[in-house]
Coordinates of C-alpha atoms and ligand atoms in Angstrom, one line a residue:
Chain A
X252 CA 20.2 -3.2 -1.6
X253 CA 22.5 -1.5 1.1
X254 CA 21.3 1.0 2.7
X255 CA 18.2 1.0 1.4
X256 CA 14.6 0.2 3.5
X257 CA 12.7 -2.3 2.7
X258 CA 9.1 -0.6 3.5
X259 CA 6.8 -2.3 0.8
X260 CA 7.5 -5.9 -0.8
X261 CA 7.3 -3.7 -4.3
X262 CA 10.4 -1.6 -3.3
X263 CA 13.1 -4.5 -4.2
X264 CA 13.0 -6.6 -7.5
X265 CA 13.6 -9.9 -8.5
X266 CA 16.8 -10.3 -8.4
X267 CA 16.7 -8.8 -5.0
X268 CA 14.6 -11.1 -3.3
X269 CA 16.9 -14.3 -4.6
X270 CA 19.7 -12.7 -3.2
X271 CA 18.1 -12.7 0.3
X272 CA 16.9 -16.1 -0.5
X273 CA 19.8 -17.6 -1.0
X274 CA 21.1 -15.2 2.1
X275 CA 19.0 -16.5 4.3
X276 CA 19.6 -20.7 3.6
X277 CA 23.0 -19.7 4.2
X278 CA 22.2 -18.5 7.5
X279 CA 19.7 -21.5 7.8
X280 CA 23.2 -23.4 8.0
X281 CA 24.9 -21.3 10.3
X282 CA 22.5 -19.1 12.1
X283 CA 25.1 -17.5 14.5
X284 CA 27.3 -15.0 13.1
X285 CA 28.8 -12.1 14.8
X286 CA 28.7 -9.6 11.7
X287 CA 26.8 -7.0 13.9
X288 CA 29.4 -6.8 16.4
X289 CA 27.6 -5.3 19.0
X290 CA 25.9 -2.8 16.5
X291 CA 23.1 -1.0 17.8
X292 CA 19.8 -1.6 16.0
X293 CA 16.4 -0.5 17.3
X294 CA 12.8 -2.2 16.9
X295 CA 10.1 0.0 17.3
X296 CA 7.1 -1.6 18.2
X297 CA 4.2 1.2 18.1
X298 CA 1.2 -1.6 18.4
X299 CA 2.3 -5.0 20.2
X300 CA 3.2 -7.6 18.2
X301 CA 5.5 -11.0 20.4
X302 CA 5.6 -12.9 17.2
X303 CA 7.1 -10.2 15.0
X304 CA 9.6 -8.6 17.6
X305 CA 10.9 -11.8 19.2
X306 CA 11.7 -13.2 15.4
X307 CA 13.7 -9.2 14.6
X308 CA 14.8 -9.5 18.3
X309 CA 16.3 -13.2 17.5
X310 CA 17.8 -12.4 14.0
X311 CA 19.4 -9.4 15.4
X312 CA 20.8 -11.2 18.7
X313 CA 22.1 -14.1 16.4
X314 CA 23.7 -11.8 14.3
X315 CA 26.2 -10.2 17.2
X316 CA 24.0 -7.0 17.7
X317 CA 21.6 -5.1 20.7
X318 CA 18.9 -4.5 20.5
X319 CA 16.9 -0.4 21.9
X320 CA 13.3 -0.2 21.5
X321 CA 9.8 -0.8 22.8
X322 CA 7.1 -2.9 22.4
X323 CA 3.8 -1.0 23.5
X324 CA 3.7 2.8 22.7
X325 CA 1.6 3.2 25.6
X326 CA 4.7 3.2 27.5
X327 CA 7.0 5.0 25.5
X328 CA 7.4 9.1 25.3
X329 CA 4.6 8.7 22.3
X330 CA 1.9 8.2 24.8
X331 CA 2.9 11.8 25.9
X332 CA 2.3 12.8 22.7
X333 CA 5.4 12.8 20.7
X334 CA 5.0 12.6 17.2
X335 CA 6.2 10.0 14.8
X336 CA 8.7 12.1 13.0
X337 CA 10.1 13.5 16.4
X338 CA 10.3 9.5 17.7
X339 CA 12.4 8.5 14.3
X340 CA 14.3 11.2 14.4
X341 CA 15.9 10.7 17.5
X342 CA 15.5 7.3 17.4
X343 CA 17.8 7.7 14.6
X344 CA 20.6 8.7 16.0
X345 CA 21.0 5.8 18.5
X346 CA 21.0 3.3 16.3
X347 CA 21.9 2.1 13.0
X348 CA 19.0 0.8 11.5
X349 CA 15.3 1.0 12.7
X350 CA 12.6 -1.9 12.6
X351 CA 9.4 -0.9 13.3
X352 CA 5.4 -1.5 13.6
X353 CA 2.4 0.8 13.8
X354 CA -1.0 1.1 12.8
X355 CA -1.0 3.4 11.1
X356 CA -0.6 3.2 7.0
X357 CA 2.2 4.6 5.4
X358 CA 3.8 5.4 8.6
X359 CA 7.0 3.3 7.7
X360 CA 7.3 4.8 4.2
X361 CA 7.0 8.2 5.7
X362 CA 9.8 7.6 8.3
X363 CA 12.1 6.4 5.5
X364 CA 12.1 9.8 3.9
X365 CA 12.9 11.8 7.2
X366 CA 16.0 9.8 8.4
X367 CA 19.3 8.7 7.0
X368 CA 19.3 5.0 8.6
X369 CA 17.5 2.4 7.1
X370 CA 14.0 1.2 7.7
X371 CA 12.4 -2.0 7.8
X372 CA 8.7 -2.6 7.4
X373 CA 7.0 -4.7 10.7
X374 CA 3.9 -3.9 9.5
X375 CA 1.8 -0.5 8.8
X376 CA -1.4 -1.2 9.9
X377 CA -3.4 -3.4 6.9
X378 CA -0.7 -1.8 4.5
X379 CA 2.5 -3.6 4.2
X380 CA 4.6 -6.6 5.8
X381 CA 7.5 -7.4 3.5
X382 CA 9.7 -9.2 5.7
X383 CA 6.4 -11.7 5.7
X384 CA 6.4 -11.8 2.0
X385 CA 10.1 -12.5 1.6
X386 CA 9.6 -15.6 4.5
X387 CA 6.4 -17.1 2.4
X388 CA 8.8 -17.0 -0.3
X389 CA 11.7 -18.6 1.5
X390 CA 9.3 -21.3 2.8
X391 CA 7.9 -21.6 -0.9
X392 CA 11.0 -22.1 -2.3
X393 CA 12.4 -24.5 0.2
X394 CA 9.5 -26.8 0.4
X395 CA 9.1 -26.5 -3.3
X396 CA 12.8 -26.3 -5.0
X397 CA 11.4 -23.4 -6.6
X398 CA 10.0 -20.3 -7.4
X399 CA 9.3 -20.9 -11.3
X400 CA 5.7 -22.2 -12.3
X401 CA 4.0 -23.1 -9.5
X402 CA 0.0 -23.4 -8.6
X403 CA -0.9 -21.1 -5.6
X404 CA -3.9 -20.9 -4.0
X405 CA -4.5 -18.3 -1.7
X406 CA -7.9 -18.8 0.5
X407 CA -10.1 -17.0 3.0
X408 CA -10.3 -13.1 3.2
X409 CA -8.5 -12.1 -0.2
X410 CA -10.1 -8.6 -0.1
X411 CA -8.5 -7.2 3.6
X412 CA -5.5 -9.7 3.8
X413 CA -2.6 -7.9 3.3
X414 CA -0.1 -11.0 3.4
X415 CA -1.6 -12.1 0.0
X416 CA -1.8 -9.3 -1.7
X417 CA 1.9 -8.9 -1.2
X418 CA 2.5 -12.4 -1.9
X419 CA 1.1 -12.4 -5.5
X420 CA 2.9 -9.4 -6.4
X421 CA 6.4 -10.8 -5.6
X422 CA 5.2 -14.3 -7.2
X423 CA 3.8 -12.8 -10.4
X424 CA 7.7 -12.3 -11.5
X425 CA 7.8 -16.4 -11.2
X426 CA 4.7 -17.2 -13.6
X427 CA 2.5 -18.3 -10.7
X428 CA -0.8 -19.3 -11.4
X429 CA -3.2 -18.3 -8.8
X430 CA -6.4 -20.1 -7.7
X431 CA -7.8 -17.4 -5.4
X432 CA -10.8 -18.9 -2.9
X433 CA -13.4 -17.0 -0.9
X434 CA -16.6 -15.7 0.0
X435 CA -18.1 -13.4 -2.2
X436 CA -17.4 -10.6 0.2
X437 CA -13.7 -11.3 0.5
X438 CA -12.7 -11.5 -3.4
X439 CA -9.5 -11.2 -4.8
X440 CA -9.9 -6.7 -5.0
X441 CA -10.0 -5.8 -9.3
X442 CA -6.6 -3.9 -9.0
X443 CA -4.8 -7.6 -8.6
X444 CA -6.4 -9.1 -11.3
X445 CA -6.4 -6.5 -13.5
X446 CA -2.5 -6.6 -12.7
X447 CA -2.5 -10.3 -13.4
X448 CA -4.3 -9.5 -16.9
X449 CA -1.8 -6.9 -17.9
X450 CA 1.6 -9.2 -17.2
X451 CA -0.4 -12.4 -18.9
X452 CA -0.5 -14.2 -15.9
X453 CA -3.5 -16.8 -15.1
X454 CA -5.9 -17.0 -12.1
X455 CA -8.7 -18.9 -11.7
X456 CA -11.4 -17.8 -8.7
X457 CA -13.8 -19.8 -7.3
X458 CA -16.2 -19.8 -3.5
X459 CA -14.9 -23.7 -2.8
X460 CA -11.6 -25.6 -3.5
X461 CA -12.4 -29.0 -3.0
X462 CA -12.8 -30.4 -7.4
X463 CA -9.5 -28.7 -8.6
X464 CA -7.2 -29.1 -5.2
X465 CA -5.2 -31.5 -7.1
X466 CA -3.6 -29.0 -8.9
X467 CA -1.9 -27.2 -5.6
X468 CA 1.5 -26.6 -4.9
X469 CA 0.9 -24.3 -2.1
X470 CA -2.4 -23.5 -0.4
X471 CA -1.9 -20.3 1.7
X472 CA -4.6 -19.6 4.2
X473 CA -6.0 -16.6 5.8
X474 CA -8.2 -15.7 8.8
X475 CA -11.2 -15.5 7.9
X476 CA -12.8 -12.7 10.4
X477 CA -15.9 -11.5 11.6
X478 CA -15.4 -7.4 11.5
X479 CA -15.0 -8.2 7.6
X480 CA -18.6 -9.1 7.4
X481 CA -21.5 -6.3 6.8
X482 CA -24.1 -9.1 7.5
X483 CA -23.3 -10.9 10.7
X484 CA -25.9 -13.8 9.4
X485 CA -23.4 -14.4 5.9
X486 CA -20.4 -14.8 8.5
X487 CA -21.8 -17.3 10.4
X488 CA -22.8 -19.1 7.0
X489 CA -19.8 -18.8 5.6
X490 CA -16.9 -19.2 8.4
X491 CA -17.2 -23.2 8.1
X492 CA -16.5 -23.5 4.4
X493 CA -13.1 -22.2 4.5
X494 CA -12.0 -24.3 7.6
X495 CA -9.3 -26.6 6.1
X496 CA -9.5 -30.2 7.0
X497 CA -7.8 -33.2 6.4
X498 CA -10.0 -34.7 4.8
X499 CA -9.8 -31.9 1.9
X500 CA -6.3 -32.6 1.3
X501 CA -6.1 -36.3 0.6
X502 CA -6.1 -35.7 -3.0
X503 CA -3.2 -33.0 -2.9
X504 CA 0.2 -34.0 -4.3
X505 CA 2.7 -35.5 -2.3
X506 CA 4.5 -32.2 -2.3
X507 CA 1.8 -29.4 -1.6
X508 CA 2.3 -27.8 1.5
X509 CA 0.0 -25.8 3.7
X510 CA 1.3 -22.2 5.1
X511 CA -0.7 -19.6 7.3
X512 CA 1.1 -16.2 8.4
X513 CA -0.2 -17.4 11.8
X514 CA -2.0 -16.8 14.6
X515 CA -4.8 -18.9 12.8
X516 CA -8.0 -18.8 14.8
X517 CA -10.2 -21.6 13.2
X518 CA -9.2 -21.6 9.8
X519 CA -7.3 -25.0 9.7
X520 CA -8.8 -28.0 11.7
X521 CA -5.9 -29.2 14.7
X522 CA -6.3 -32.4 12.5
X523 CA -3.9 -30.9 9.6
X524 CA -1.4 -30.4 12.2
X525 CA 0.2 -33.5 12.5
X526 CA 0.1 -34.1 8.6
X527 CA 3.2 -33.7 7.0
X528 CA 1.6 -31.5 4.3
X529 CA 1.1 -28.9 7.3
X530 CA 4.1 -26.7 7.0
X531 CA 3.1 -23.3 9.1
X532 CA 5.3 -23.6 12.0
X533 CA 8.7 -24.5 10.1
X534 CA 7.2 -21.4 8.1
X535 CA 7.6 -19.3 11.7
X536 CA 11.5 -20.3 12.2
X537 CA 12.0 -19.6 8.3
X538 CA 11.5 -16.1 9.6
X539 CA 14.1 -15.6 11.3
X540 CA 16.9 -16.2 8.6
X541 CA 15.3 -14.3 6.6
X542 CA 15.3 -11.6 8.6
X543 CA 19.1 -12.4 9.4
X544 CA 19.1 -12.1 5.5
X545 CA 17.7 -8.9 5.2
X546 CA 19.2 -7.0 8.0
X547 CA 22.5 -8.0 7.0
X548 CA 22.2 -7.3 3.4
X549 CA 21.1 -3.3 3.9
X550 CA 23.5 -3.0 6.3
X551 CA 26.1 -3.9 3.6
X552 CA 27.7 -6.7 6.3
X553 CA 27.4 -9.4 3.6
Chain B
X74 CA -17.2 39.7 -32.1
X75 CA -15.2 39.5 -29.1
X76 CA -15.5 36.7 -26.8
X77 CA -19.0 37.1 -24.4
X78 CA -17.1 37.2 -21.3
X79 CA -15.6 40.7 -22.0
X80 CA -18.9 42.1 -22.1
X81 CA -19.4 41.3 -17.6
X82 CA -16.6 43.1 -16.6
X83 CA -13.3 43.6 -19.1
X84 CA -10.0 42.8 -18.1
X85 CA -6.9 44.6 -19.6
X86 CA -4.4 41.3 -18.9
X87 CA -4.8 38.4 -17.1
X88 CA -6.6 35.3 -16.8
X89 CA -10.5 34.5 -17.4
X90 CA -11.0 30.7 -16.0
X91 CA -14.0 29.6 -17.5
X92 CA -16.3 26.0 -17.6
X93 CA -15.7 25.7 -13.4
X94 CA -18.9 23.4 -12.3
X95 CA -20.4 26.0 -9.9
X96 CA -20.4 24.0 -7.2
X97 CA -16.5 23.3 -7.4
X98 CA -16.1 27.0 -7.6
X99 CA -14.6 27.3 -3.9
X100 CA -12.2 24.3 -4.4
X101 CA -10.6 26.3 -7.0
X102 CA -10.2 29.3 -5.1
X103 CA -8.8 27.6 -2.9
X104 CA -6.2 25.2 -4.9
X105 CA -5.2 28.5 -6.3
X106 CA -4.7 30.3 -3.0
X107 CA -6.5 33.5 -4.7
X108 CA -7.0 34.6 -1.2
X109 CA -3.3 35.5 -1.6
X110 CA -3.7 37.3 -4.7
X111 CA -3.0 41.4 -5.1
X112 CA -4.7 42.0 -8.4
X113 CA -8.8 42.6 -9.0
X114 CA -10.7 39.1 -8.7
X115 CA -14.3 38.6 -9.9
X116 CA -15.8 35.8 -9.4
X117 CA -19.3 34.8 -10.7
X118 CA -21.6 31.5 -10.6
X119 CA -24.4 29.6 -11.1
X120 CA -24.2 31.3 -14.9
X121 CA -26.3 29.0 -17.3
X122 CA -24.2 26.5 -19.2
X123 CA -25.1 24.1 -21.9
X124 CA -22.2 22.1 -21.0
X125 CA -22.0 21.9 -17.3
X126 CA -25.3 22.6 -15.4
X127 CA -24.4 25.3 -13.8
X128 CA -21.4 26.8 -14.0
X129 CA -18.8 29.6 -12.7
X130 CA -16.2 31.9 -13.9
X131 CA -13.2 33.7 -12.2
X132 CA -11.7 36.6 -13.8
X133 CA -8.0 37.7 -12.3
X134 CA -6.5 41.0 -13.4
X135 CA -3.2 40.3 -13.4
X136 CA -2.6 36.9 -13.0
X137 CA -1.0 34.6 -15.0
X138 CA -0.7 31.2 -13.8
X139 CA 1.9 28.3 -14.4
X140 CA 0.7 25.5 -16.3
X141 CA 2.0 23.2 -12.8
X142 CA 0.0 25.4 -11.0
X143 CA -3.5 25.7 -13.0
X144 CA -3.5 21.8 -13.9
X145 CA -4.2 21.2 -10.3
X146 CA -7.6 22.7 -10.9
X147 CA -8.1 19.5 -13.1
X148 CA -9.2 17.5 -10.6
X149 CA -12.8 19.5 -9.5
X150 CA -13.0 21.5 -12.8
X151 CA -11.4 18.8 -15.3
X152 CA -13.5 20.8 -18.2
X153 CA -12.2 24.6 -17.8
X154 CA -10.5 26.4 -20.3
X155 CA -8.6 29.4 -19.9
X156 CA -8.6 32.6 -21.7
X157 CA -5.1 34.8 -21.1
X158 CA -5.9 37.7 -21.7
X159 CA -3.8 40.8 -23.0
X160 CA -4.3 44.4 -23.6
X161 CA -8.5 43.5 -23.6
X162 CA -7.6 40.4 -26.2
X163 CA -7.8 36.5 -25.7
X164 CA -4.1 35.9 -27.2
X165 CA -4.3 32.2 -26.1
X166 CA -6.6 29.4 -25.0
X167 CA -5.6 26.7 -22.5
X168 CA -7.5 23.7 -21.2
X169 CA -6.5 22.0 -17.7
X170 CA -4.9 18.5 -18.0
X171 CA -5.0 16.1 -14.9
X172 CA -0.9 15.8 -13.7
X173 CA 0.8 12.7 -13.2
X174 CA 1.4 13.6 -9.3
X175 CA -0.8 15.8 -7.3
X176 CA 1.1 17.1 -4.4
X177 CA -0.7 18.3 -1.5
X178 CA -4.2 19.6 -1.7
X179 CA -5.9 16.7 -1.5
X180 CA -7.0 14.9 1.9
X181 CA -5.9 10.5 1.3
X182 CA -9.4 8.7 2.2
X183 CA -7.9 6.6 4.2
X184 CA -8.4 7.6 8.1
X185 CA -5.8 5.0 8.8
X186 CA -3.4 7.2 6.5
X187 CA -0.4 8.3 8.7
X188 CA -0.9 11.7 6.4
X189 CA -4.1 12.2 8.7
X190 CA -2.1 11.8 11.9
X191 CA 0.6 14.4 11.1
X192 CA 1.9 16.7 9.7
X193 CA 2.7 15.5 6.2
X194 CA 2.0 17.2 2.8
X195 CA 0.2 14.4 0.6
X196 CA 1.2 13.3 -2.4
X197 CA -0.8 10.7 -4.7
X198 CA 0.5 8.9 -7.8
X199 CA -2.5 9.8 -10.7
X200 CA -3.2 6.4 -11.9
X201 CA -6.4 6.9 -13.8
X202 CA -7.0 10.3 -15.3
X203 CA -10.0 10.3 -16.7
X204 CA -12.2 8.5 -13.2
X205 CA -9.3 10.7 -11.1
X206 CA -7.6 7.6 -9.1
X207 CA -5.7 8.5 -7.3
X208 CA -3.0 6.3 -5.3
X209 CA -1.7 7.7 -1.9
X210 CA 2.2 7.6 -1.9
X211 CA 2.2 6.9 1.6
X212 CA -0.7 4.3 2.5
X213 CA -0.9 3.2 -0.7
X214 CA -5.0 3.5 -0.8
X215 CA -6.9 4.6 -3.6
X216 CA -8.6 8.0 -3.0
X217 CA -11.6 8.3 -5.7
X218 CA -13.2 11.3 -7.1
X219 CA -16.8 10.4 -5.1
X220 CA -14.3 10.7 -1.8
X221 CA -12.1 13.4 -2.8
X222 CA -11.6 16.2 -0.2
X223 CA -9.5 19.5 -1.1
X224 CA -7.7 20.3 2.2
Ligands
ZN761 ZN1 -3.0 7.7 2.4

């Protein structure tokens, strides 16, 4: 893994992820290590985005290093006009790895092929956010013991949520089965299942959750939102039914637990909160050791 | 008998691209920069085809393309064939085959796609070649053959 940028979830295998896994409960234990020493790292933050940065900008700071970089390109040299490849370029030669966001898609992938530092993957516009993925897997694991066998569902926009379409690619090498939930609009996109088909793994799709929710490990929700929509009417119809309630969870196991990549709007009812099935904000700090994880693993440190 | 296409206008060598759907006649000029080109180029379309509806043909005295090179045509003329042509003779027939990769030529979909921000030559992972899907190595995005734009 050293050296290497993590840009999509798909770039690192299996046995890649458990090593950051296991990583990043380590650092769960002992957060603050010095193993950057001062190091230099930069987080490039071409769209705004607190959550993100402040979790990099906390895993780097834990880890001994500084932290370069900006958090609004608006006032940055790329207002003027700089181009991205100019930006990483001499970005690159400040710092010794680079984290960064931007809207547009593919821009991370294309900066790891014109620089000799490593990149990591904040998020290219509704393309990738791996360091997401590898923290729903972290929170998966911990609240679950494992990885192996487990029924996910995945509910709300399926079609434009990028978060879940990396999720079942790095849990379809851990035999999930997948219960995927949403409007008609918002289905599951063919290429997944089609994927599913081919590796023999089983999904079951359906517009409401309520008569098989005994059967959840994990639900993972997703906003639900209103630009999705061609028909403004079918929003308003639908927007209720995938609010998640207490009530709808009574019948879970004992176990199941409830994550969100957060900021929810509406989707989960304040009610779930306080139940201890509600697991989105431990899911938040999980984020940060895995990010400790990730950094210091390319950066050969560990 | 000789093959028809002598009788328009012979060539002494080169290459007779034939079976181009007229209306992707420019693309294919284009992919094959044969605005570069030294040697005597013909060109003729809307021809009557059993096959395609209408159809064009491009004759290049001369030329002799790579298969790398003529495959790319694939994608708006997946039927032509081409005649090589030596000393007035067809010594061999070729038809185009869609490449794993397509680099450059084609525009991603995507307006989101950092390739239509700056300057990046696009490449695209061919992951259906008989509907031409085509997967964008940077955004990831499918571009399909209804959307495809030569650029
Ligand atoms: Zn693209």
């Amino acid at each position: 893994m050293k050296s290497k940028s993590l840009v999509s979830i798909t770039d690192f295998t299996k046995d890649d992820y458990l090593r950051i896994l296991e990583k990043a409960a380590e650092f769960e234990k002992k957060s603050y290590q010095n193993l950057l020493d001062s190091k230099v790292i930069a987080t490039l933050f071409f769209e705004p985005s607190t959550r993100t940065r402040l979790s990099f900008e906390s895993a780097i700071n834990r880890l001994g290093g500084r932290v370069i970089g900006f958090n609004d390109s608006s006032t940055s040299s790329v207002s003027k006009g700089e181009t991205l490849y100019d930006t990483i370029r001499v970005v690159s030669n400040y710092s010794e790895l680079i984290v960064m966001r931007h809207p547009l898609e593919g821009s991370a992938r294309f900066a790891s092929e014109i620089t000799n530092i490593p990149i990591i993957n904040a998020g290219d516009g509704a393309n990738q956010h791996p360091t997401q993925t590898l923290l729903d897997l972290y929170s998966i694991q911990k609240t679950q013991g494992k990885l192996d066998n487990l029924n996910i569902f995945m509910v709300g926009d399926l079609k434009y949520g990028r978060t879940v379409h990396s999720l079942l690619m790095a849990l379809s090498e851990f035999n999930a089965t997948f219960y995927f939930i949403s409007p008609d609009e918002l289905r599951m996109p063919e290429e997944y299942k089609l994927y599913l088909d081919k590796i023999g793994l089983k999904y079951h799709e359906s517009k409401e959750f309520k008569p098989n929710i005994i059967e959840a490990d994990i639900i993972y929700m997703t906003r639900v939102q209103k630009e999705r929509f061609s028909d403004p009417i079918e929003y308003e119809r639908t927007k209720n039914a995938y609010v998640l309630k207490n009530e709808m969870i009574e019948d879970s196991k004992p176990g199941m637990k409830v994550l969100h990549p957060l900021p929810r709007v509406n989707e989960i009812h304040p009610d779930v909160d306080a139940n201890a099935k509600a697991y989105y904000f431990q899911q938040t700090e999980n984020g940060v050791y895995v990010r400790q994880a990730i950094i210091s693993l390319i950066l050969g440190l560990v | 008998m000789k093959d028809k296409i002598l009788e328009v206008s012979a060539i002494k060598d080169g290459t007779v691209i034939d079976h181009i759907p007229a209306d992707s006649l420019f693309k294919v000029i284009s992919i094959l920069r044969l605005e570069d080109k030294d040697g005597m180029i013909t060109f003729g379309t809307n021809l009557e085809s059993k096959k395609l509806n209408k159809k064009a043909i491009i004759k290049l005295s001369g030329v002799f393309f790579k298969d790398n090179d003529i495959n790319r045509i694939s994608l708006v003329a997946p039927e032509a064939k081409l005649n090589i042509i030596r000393d007035y003779d067809v010594v061999e027939k070729k038809i185009v085959e869609v490449p794993d990769e397509i680099v450059g030529i084609v525009k991603c979909m995507n307006p989101m796609c950092i390739t239509n921000h700056e300057k990046i030559v696009t490449k695209f992972q061919v992951i259906d070649k008989k509907k031409i899907h085509l997967r964008c190595h940077y955004c990831e995005k499918i571009t399909d053959k209804e959307h495809m734009e030569i650029r």
